PDB file of C-alpha atoms in Angstrom:
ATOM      1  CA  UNK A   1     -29.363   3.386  -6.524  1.00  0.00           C
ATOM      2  CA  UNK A   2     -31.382   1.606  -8.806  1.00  0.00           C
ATOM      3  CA  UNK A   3     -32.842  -1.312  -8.057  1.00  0.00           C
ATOM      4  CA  UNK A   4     -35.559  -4.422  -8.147  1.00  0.00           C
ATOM      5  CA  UNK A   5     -36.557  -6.374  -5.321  1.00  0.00           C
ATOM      6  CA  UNK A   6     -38.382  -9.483  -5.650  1.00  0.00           C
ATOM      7  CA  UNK A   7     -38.803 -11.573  -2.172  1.00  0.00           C
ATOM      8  CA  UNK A   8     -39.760 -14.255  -2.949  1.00  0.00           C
ATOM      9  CA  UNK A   9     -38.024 -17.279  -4.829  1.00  0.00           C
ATOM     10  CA  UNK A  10     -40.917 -19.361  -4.846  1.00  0.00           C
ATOM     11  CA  UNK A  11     -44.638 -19.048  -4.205  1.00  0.00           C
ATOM     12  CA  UNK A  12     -46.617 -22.220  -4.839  1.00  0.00           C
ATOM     13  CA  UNK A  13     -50.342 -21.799  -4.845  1.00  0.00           C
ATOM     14  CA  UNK A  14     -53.277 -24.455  -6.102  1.00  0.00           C
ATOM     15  CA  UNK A  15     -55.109 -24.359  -9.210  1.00  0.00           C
ATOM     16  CA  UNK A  16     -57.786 -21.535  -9.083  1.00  0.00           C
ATOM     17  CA  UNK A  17     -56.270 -19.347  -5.992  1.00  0.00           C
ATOM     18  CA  UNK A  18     -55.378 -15.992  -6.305  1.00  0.00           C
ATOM     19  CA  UNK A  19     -52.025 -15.373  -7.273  1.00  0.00           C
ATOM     20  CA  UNK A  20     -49.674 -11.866  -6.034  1.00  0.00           C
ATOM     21  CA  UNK A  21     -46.044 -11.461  -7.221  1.00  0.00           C
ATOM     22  CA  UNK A  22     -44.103  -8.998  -5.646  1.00  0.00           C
ATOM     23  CA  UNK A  23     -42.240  -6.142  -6.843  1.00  0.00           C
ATOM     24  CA  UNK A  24     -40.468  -3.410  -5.242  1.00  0.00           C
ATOM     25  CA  UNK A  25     -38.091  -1.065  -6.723  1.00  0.00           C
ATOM     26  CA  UNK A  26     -36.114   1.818  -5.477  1.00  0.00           C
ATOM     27  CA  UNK A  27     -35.812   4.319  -8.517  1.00  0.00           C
ATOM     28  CA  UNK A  28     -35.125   8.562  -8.052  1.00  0.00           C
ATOM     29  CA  UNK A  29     -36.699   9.195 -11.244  1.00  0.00           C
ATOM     30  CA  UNK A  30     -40.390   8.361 -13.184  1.00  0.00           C
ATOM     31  CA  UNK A  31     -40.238   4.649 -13.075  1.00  0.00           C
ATOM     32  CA  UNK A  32     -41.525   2.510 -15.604  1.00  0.00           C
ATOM     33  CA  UNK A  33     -42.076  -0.796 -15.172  1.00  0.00           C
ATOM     34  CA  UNK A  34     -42.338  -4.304 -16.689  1.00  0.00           C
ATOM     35  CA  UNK A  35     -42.818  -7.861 -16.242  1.00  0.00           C
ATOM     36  CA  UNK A  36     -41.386 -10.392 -18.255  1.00  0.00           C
ATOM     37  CA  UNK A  37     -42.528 -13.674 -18.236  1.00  0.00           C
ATOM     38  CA  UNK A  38     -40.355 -17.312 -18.807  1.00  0.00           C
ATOM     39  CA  UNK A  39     -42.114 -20.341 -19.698  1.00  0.00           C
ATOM     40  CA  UNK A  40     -40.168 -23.590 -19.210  1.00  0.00           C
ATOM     41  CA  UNK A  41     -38.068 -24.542 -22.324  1.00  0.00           C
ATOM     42  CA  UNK A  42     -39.360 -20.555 -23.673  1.00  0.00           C
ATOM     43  CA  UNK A  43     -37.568 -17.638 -24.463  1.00  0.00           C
ATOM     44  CA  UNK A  44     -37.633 -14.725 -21.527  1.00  0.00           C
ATOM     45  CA  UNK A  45     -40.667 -12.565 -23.215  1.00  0.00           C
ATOM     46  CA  UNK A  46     -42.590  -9.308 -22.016  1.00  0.00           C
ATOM     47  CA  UNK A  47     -45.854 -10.028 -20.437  1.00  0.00           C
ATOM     48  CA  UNK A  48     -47.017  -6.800 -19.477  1.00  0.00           C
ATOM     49  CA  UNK A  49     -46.032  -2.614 -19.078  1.00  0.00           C
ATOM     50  CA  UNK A  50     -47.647  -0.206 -15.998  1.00  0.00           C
ATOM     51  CA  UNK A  51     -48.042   2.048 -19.136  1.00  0.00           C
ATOM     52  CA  UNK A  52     -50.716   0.434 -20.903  1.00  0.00           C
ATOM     53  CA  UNK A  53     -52.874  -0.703 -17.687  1.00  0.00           C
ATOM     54  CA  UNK A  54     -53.403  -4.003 -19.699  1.00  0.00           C
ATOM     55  CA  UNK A  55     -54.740  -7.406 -18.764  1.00  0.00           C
ATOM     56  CA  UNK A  56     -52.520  -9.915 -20.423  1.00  0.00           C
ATOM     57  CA  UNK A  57     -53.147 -13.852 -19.657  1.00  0.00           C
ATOM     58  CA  UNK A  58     -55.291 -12.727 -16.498  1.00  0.00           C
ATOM     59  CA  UNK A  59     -52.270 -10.597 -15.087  1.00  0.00           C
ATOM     60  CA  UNK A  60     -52.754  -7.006 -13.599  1.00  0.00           C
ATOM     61  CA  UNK A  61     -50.207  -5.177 -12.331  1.00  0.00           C
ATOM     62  CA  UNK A  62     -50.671  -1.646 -10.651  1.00  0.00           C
ATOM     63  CA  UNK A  63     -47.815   0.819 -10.282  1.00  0.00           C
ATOM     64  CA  UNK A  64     -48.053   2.119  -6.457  1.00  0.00           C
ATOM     65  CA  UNK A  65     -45.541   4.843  -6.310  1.00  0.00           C
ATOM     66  CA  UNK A  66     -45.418   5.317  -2.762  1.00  0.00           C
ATOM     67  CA  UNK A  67     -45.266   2.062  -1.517  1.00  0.00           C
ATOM     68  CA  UNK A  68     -42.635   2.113  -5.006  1.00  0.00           C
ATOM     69  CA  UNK A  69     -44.330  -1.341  -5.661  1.00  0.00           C
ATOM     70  CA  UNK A  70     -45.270  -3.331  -9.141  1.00  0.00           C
ATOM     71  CA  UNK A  71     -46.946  -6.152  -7.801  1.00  0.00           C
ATOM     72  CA  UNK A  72     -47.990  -9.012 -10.538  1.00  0.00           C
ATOM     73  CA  UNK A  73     -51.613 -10.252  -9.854  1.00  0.00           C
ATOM     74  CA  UNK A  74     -54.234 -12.947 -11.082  1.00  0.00           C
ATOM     75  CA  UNK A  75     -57.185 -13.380  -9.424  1.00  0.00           C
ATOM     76  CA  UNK A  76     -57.383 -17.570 -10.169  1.00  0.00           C
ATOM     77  CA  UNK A  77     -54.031 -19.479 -10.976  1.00  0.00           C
ATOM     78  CA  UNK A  78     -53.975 -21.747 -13.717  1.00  0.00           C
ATOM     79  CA  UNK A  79     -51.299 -24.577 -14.317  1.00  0.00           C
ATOM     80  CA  UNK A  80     -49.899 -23.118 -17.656  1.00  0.00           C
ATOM     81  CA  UNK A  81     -49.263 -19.971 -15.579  1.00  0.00           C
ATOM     82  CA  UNK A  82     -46.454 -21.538 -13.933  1.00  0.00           C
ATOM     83  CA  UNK A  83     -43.074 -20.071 -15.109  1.00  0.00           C
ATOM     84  CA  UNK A  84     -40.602 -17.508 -13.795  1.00  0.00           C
ATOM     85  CA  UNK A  85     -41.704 -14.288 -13.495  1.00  0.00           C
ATOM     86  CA  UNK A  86     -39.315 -11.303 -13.652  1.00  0.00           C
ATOM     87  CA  UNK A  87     -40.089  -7.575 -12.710  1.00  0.00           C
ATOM     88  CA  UNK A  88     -38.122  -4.677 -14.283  1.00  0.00           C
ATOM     89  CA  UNK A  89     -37.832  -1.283 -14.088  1.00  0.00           C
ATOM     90  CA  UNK A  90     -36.527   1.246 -17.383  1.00  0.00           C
ATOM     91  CA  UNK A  91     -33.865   3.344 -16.245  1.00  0.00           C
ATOM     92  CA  UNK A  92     -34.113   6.244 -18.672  1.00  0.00           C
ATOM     93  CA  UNK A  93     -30.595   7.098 -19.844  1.00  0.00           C
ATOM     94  CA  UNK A  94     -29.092   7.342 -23.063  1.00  0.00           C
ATOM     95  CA  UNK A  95     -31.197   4.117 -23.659  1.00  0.00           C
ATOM     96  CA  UNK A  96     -34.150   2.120 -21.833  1.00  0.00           C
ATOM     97  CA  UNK A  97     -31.606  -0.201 -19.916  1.00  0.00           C
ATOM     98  CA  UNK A  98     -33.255  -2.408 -17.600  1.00  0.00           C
ATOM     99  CA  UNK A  99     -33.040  -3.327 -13.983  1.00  0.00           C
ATOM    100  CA  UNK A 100     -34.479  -7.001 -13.838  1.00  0.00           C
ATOM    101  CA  UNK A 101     -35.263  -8.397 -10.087  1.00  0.00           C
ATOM    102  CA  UNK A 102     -34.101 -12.045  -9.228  1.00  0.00           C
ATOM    103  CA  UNK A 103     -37.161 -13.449 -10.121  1.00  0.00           C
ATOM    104  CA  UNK A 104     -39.828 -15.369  -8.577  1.00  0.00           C
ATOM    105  CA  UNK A 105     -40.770 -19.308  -9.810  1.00  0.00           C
ATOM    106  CA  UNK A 106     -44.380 -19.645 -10.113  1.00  0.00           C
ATOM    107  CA  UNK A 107     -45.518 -23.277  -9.305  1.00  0.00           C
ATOM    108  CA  UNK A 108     -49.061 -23.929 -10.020  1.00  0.00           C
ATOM    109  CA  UNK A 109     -50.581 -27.039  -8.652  1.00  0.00           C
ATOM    110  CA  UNK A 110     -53.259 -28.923 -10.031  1.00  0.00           C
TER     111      UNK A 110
ATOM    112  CA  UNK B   1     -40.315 -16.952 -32.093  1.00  0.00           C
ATOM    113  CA  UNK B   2     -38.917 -14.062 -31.551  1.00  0.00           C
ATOM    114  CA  UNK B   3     -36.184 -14.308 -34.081  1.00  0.00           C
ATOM    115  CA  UNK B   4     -33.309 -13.614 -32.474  1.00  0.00           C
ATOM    116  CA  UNK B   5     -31.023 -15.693 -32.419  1.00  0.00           C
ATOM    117  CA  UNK B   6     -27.786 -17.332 -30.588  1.00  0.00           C
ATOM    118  CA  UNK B   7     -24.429 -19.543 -30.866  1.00  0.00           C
ATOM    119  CA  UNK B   8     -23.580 -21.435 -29.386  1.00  0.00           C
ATOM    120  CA  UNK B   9     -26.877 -23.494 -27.249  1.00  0.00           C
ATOM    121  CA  UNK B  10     -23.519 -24.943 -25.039  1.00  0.00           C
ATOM    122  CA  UNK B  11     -20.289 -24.044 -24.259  1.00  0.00           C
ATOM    123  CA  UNK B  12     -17.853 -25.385 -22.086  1.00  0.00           C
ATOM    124  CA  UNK B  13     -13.963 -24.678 -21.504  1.00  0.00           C
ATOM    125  CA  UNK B  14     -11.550 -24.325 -19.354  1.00  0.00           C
ATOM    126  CA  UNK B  15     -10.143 -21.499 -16.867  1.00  0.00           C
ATOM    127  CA  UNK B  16      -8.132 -18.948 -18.390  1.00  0.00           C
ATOM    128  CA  UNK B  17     -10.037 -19.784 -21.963  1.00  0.00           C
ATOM    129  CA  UNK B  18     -11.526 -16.748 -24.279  1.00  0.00           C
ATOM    130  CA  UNK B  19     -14.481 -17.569 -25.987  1.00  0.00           C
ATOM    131  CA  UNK B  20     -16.911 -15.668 -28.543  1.00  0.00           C
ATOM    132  CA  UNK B  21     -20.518 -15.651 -28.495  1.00  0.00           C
ATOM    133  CA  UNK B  22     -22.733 -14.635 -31.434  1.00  0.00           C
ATOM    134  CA  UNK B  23     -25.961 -12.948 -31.555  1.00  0.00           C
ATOM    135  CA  UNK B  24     -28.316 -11.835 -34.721  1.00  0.00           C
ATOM    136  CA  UNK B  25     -31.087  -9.779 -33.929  1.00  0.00           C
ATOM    137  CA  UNK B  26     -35.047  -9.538 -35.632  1.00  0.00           C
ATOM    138  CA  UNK B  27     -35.025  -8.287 -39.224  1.00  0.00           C
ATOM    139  CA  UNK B  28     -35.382  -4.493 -38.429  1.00  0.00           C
ATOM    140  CA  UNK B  29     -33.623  -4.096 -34.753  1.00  0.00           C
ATOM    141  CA  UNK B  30     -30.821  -2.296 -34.483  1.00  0.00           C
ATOM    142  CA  UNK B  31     -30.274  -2.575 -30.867  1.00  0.00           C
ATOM    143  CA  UNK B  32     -28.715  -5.675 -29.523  1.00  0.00           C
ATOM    144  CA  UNK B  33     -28.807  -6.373 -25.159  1.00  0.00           C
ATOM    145  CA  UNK B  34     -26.554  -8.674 -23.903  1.00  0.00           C
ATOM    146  CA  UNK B  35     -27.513 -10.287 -20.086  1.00  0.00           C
ATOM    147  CA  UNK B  36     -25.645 -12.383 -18.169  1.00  0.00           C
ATOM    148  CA  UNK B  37     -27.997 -14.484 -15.831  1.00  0.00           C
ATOM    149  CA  UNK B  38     -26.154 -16.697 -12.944  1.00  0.00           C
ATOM    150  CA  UNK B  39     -27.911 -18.304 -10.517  1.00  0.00           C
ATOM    151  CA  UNK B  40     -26.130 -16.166  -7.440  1.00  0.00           C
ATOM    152  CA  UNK B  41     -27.085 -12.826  -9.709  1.00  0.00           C
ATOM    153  CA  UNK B  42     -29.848 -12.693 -11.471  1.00  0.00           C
ATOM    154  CA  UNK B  43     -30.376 -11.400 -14.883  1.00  0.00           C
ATOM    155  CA  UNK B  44     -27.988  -8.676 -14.925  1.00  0.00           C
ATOM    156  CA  UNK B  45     -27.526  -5.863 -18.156  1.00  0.00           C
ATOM    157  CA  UNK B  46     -24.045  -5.907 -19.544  1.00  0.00           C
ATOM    158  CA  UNK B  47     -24.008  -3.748 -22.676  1.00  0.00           C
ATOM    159  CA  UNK B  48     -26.156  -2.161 -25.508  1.00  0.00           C
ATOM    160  CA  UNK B  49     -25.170  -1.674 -29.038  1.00  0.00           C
ATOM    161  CA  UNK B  50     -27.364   1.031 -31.704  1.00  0.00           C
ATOM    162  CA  UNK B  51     -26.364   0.719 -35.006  1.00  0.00           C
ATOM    163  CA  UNK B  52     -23.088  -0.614 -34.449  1.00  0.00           C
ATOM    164  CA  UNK B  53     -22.006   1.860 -31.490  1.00  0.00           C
ATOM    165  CA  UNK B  54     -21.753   1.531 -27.790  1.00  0.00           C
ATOM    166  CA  UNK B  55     -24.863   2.749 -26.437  1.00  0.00           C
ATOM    167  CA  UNK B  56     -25.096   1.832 -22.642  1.00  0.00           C
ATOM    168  CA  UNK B  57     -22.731  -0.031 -20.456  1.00  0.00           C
ATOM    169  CA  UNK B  58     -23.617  -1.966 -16.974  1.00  0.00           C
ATOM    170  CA  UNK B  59     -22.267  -4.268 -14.853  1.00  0.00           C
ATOM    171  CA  UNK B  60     -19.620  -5.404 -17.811  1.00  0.00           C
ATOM    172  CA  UNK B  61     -16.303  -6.644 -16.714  1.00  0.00           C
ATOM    173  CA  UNK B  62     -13.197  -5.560 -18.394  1.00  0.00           C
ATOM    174  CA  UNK B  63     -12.409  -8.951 -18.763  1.00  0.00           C
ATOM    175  CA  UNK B  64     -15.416  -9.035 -21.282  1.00  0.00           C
ATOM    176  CA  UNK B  65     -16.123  -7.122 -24.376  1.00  0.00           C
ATOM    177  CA  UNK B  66     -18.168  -7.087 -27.467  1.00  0.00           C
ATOM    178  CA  UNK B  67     -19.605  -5.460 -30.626  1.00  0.00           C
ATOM    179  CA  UNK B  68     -22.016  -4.828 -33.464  1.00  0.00           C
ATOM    180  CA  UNK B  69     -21.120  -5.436 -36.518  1.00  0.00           C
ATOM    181  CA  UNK B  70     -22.338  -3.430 -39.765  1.00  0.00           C
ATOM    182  CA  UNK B  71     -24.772  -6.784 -40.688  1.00  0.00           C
ATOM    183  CA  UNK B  72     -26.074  -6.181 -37.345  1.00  0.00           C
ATOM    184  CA  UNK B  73     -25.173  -8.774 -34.839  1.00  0.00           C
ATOM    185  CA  UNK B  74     -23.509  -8.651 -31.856  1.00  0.00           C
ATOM    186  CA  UNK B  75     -20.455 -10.889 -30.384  1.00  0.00           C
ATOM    187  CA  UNK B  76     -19.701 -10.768 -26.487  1.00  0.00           C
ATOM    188  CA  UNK B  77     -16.331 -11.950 -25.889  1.00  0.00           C
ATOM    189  CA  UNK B  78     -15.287 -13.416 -22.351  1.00  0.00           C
ATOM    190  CA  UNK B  79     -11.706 -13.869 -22.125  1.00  0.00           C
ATOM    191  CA  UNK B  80      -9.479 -15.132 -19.121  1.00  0.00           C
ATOM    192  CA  UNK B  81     -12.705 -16.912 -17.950  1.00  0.00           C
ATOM    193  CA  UNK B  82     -13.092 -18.014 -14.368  1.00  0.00           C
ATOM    194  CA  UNK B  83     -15.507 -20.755 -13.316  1.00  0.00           C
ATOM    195  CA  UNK B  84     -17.368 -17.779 -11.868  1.00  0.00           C
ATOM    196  CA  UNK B  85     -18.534 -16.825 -15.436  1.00  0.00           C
ATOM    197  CA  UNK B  86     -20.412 -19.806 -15.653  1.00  0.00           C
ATOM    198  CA  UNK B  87     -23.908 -19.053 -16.890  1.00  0.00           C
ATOM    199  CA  UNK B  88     -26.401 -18.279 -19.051  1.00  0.00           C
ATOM    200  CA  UNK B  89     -25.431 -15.323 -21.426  1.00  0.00           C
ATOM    201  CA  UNK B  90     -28.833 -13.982 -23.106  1.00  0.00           C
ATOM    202  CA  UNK B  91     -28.887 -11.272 -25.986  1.00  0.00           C
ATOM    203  CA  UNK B  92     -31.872  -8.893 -26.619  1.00  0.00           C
ATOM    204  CA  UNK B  93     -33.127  -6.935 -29.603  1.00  0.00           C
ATOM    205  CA  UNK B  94     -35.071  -4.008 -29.723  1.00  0.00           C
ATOM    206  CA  UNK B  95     -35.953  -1.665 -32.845  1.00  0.00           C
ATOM    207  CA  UNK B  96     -34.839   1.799 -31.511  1.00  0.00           C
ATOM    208  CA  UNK B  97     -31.765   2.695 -29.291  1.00  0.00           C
ATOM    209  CA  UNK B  98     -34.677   3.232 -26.470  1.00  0.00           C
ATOM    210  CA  UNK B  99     -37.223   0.641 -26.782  1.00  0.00           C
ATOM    211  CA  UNK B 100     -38.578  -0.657 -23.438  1.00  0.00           C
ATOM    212  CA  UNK B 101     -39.561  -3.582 -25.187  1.00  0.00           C
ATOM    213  CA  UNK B 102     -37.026  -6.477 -25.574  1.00  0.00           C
ATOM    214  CA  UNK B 103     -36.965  -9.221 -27.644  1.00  0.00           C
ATOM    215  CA  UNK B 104     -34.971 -12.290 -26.124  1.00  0.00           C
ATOM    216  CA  UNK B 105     -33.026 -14.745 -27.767  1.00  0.00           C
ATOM    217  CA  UNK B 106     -32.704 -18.556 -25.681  1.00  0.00           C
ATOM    218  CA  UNK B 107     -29.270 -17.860 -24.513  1.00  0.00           C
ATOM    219  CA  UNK B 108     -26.313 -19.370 -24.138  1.00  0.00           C
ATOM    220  CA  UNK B 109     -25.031 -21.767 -21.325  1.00  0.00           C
ATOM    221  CA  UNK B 110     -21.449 -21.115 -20.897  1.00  0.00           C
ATOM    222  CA  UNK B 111     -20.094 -23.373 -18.559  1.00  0.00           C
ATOM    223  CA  UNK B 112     -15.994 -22.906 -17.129  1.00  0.00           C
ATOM    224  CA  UNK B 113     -14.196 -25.710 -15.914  1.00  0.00           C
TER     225      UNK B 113
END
């Protein structure tokens, strides 16, 4: 079956620590994988692909296919970083549908 | 902004109730996503439209329905609602029938009493 696992609910962390989100995702075929970003009072919005390898905002995220994980990092938190954070992953049928986890509230303190 | 847009923001009725919501994608998609996101569930995929036909189908009641019109947008409509409906029903856009990337509109909060 496919599906998204996020653990956590809410990690809180202080301004300037590092910062991991995690993803796991159970998936038979080539995964492909995505976080999408919500910023309060902001639409849902894509923050970053495993395809492109990109930095966006600070944010890495590595695709580790045999521990299947996706998790989001950022070496130093900043406040404006807080939001909720979803992982998903493409399933690859007659369209890219995707598989969103439950999310995982960022709370950055000052 | 994204440019897609919703309507209702709000909604609220009763049990039993149908109710329409409307969705227009960006100038140039022709894929529309609807999501239902509860707080016990998630963000969950209900149904993709291409170019006015079905495209993909997930976790949509039969209860629930919707289309794509030739203009382009996109009406979900949840009929015999129960108060477990209750929540916040976003629509997506994308250009192709299999674009990863999604473009959001702010939802609407559908709330059953």
């Amino acid at each position: 079956a496919q599906r998204v696992t996020q653990p956590e609910k809410l990690l809180s962390v202080f301004k300037g620590a590092p910062v991991e989100l995690k993803c796991n995702y159970s998936y038979s075929g080539s995964p492909e994988l995505f976080w999408y970003v919500q910023y309060s009072r902001q639409r849902l919005q894509l923050l970053l692909r495993h395809i492109s390898r990109e930095s966006i905002k600070g944010f890495t995220a590595d695709l580790n296919k045999g521990e299947t994980s996706f998790h989001l990092k950022k070496p130093f938190a900043q406040e404006e970083d807080s939001a909720m954070y979803y992982c998903a992953l493409s399933v690859m049928d007659s369209s890219y549908k995707l598989i969103f986890g439950s999310g995982t509230r960022l709370l950055v303190r000052p | 902004d994204s440019g897609v847009t919703q309507t209702p923001k709000h909604l609220i009725t009763a049990t039993g109730q149908r109710v329409t919501l409307r969705c227009s994608p960006r100038s140039g998609d022709l894929s529309v996503y609807w999501y239902q996101q509860s707080l016990d569930q998630g963000l969950q995929f209900l149904i993709q439209y291409y170019n006015g036909e079905e495209r993909a189908k997930g976790n949509i009641l039969e209860r629930f329905s919707a289309q794509q019109f030739p203009d382009l947008h996109s009406e979900l409509n949840l009929s015999s609602l129960e108060l477990g409906d209750s929540a916040l029903y976003f629509c997506a856009s994308s250009v192709g029938p299999t674009s990863y990337e999604q473009y959001f509109g702010p939802g609407t909060r559908l709330t059953v009493t």
